[in-house]
Amino acid sequence: MDVRYGLSLFCMDNIPGAWRRTAAGAGLLSPAGEVAPTIFAEMSAAAVRFDAINLGQGFPDEDGPAAVLEAAREAIAQGANQYPPGRGIPDLRTAVSEHQQRFYGLVVDPDTEVLVTAGATEALTAALLALIDSPDDEVVVFEPYYDSYAAVVALAGARLRTVPLRRPDFQPDLDRLASVVNDRTRIILVNDPHNPTGAVFASEVQTEIVRLAQKHDAIIVTDEVYEHLSFHAPHVPIATLPGAVERTLTISSGGKTFSATGWKIGWVHGPAELITAVLTVKQYLTYVNGSAFQPAIAVGLRLPDSYFADAAAVLLHKHEVLGDALRTAGFEVHSPQGGYFTVADATALGGADAAEFCRALPGRVGVVAIPISAFVAPEHHAGYAGLVRFAACKRIEVLEEAASRLATLR
Ligand SMILES: *Cc1c(COP(=O)(O)O)cnc(C)c1O
């Protein structure tokens, strides 16, 4: 259950060696001391080599709303090409505040309680680096987890504690959760809707997270990048639960909502003192980014409700096409409640070892997918052995072509 990573960044008596040990402990270096290629890089290379359909990495293959794209072009033409303000342009901070009020009834002060970041990734990184202050601090994450979480916890020099999400519904066991959170817990990090499992956390899970955070005086950091891609129920930010708002940093991004993953415009909102703490770190990471993309994402956040509803409906349809294809091919499919990904079990197809199965898949049928083990600490692989993640955020023709290729697996 415990994963203790290398040295803190702050004890570098022998700088090159210490950096290397830290990075190695974080799993960022291979044993030979090279930058370890991520499974995503390895699989994307295989996609090119075999001219395979890449259902590995989660990026859409179609552009987002025309009004948003046009707003970025217009911003460049109007000269929005220099450093924006450190907290982000006022118009985007206001748009984030309006969006939180409109969809969730949250009241957020755009001047003191919102910070624009280089994607959700920077918001998470800055939040963890800002809030962790001792090697005894613990960060609780739900496993499988987005790959940057463990790396950042390691870079921050804290201890990663995991709560498993298991089949069939990938909800955490509440007793297990309560046994992991304790007085050393500094942060409970919650990704909902969840990548890679497609789970949307049940309300009793959210309530328990808040109760435990209050009891142990922990901060809740959320990753809600799929907030508008919840298929069967409106998304509920944890910050809306009683007692949560004063101890929650809510993180999201325009990448997934507006099919603009390359723009890296994210944000975090929460109590002013916490936002100031995050800003102190963020200013030394990127300082600022995306001067022309910030006004464009503000336009996106103000699109009518129909845009957001349609985006979820279109993606759900894609998941259905993909799910049918995977079932026909012989996979056992876990239909997602939200997000870009469908998880399927390849055991019946001889894929009891999903990592090996995924390495062979591009050469066998010309499709790339990612084993769930890529999101799980090595000592916990056994619980996820046959599971494979497929991205559904691709054009229907692409999913249909993938379907006909996968059908040859049987
Ligand atoms: C894509 C993704 C991110 C990264 O968001 P950016 O805005 O591109 O930094 C973070 N968390 C999860 C769960 C994601 O799927």
PDB file of N, CA, C and O and ligand atoms in Angstrom, residues 119-121 146 191 195 223 225-226 253 256 264, ligand 1:
ATOM      1  N   GLY A 119      -2.369  24.322 -17.988  1.00  0.00           N
ATOM      2  CA  GLY A 119      -3.109  23.063 -17.938  1.00  0.00           C
ATOM      3  C   GLY A 119      -3.409  22.648 -16.503  1.00  0.00           C
ATOM      4  O   GLY A 119      -2.899  23.236 -15.531  1.00  0.00           O
ATOM      5  N   ALA A 120      -4.244  21.620 -16.383  1.00  0.00           N
ATOM      6  CA  ALA A 120      -4.511  21.044 -15.068  1.00  0.00           C
ATOM      7  C   ALA A 120      -3.223  20.488 -14.479  1.00  0.00           C
ATOM      8  O   ALA A 120      -3.028  20.487 -13.265  1.00  0.00           O
ATOM      9  N   THR A 121      -2.326  20.032 -15.335  1.00  0.00           N
ATOM     10  CA  THR A 121      -1.082  19.423 -14.870  1.00  0.00           C
ATOM     11  C   THR A 121      -0.272  20.392 -14.021  1.00  0.00           C
ATOM     12  O   THR A 121       0.217  20.035 -12.944  1.00  0.00           O
ATOM     13  N   TYR A 146      -3.753   8.854 -12.679  1.00  0.00           N
ATOM     14  CA  TYR A 146      -3.128   9.607 -13.770  1.00  0.00           C
ATOM     15  C   TYR A 146      -1.620   9.648 -13.521  1.00  0.00           C
ATOM     16  O   TYR A 146      -1.175   9.863 -12.390  1.00  0.00           O
ATOM     17  N   ASN A 191      -9.645  12.425  -8.595  1.00  0.00           N
ATOM     18  CA  ASN A 191      -9.901  12.637 -10.023  1.00  0.00           C
ATOM     19  C   ASN A 191     -11.281  12.064 -10.343  1.00  0.00           C
ATOM     20  O   ASN A 191     -11.493  10.867 -10.269  1.00  0.00           O
ATOM     21  N   ASN A 195      -9.953   9.029 -14.837  1.00  0.00           N
ATOM     22  CA  ASN A 195      -9.094   8.450 -15.861  1.00  0.00           C
ATOM     23  C   ASN A 195      -8.116   7.545 -15.123  1.00  0.00           C
ATOM     24  O   ASN A 195      -7.457   8.017 -14.193  1.00  0.00           O
ATOM     25  N   ASP A 223      -9.210  16.859  -9.438  1.00  0.00           N
ATOM     26  CA  ASP A 223      -8.845  16.919 -10.854  1.00  0.00           C
ATOM     27  C   ASP A 223     -10.134  16.622 -11.615  1.00  0.00           C
ATOM     28  O   ASP A 223     -10.568  15.486 -11.690  1.00  0.00           O
ATOM     29  N   VAL A 225     -10.939  17.481 -14.889  1.00  0.00           N
ATOM     30  CA  VAL A 225     -10.802  17.830 -16.310  1.00  0.00           C
ATOM     31  C   VAL A 225     -11.905  17.218 -17.178  1.00  0.00           C
ATOM     32  O   VAL A 225     -12.169  17.720 -18.266  1.00  0.00           O
ATOM     33  N   TYR A 226     -12.571  16.165 -16.676  1.00  0.00           N
ATOM     34  CA  TYR A 226     -13.683  15.573 -17.448  1.00  0.00           C
ATOM     35  C   TYR A 226     -15.039  16.012 -16.914  1.00  0.00           C
ATOM     36  O   TYR A 226     -16.047  15.323 -17.102  1.00  0.00           O
ATOM     37  N   SER A 253      -9.574  22.259 -16.606  1.00  0.00           N
ATOM     38  CA  SER A 253      -8.794  22.703 -17.754  1.00  0.00           C
ATOM     39  C   SER A 253      -9.704  22.751 -18.974  1.00  0.00           C
ATOM     40  O   SER A 253     -10.738  22.080 -19.011  1.00  0.00           O
ATOM     41  N   LYS A 256      -9.827  19.108 -22.355  1.00  0.00           N
ATOM     42  CA  LYS A 256     -10.747  18.015 -22.661  1.00  0.00           C
ATOM     43  C   LYS A 256     -12.114  18.569 -23.078  1.00  0.00           C
ATOM     44  O   LYS A 256     -12.746  18.075 -24.007  1.00  0.00           O
ATOM     45  N   LYS A 264      -3.150  23.827 -23.294  1.00  0.00           N
ATOM     46  CA  LYS A 264      -2.686  23.835 -21.904  1.00  0.00           C
ATOM     47  C   LYS A 264      -3.151  25.085 -21.140  1.00  0.00           C
ATOM     48  O   LYS A 264      -2.351  25.808 -20.539  1.00  0.00           O
TER      49      LYS A 264
HETATM   50  C1  LIG B   1      -5.661  14.981 -19.586  1.00  0.00           C
HETATM   51  C2  LIG B   1      -5.621  14.941 -18.098  1.00  0.00           C
HETATM   52  C3  LIG B   1      -4.937  15.909 -17.369  1.00  0.00           C
HETATM   53  C4  LIG B   1      -4.085  16.958 -18.038  1.00  0.00           C
HETATM   54  O1  LIG B   1      -4.758  18.133 -18.250  1.00  0.00           O
HETATM   55  P1  LIG B   1      -3.974  19.346 -18.953  1.00  0.00           P
HETATM   56  O2  LIG B   1      -4.953  20.449 -18.864  1.00  0.00           O
HETATM   57  O3  LIG B   1      -3.670  18.914 -20.352  1.00  0.00           O
HETATM   58  O4  LIG B   1      -2.734  19.576 -18.185  1.00  0.00           O
HETATM   59  C5  LIG B   1      -4.976  15.863 -15.988  1.00  0.00           C
HETATM   60  N1  LIG B   1      -5.653  14.903 -15.363  1.00  0.00           N
HETATM   61  C6  LIG B   1      -6.318  13.944 -16.021  1.00  0.00           C
HETATM   62  C7  LIG B   1      -7.048  12.892 -15.267  1.00  0.00           C
HETATM   63  C8  LIG B   1      -6.308  13.918 -17.414  1.00  0.00           C
HETATM   64  O5  LIG B   1      -6.926  12.928 -18.074  1.00  0.00           O
END
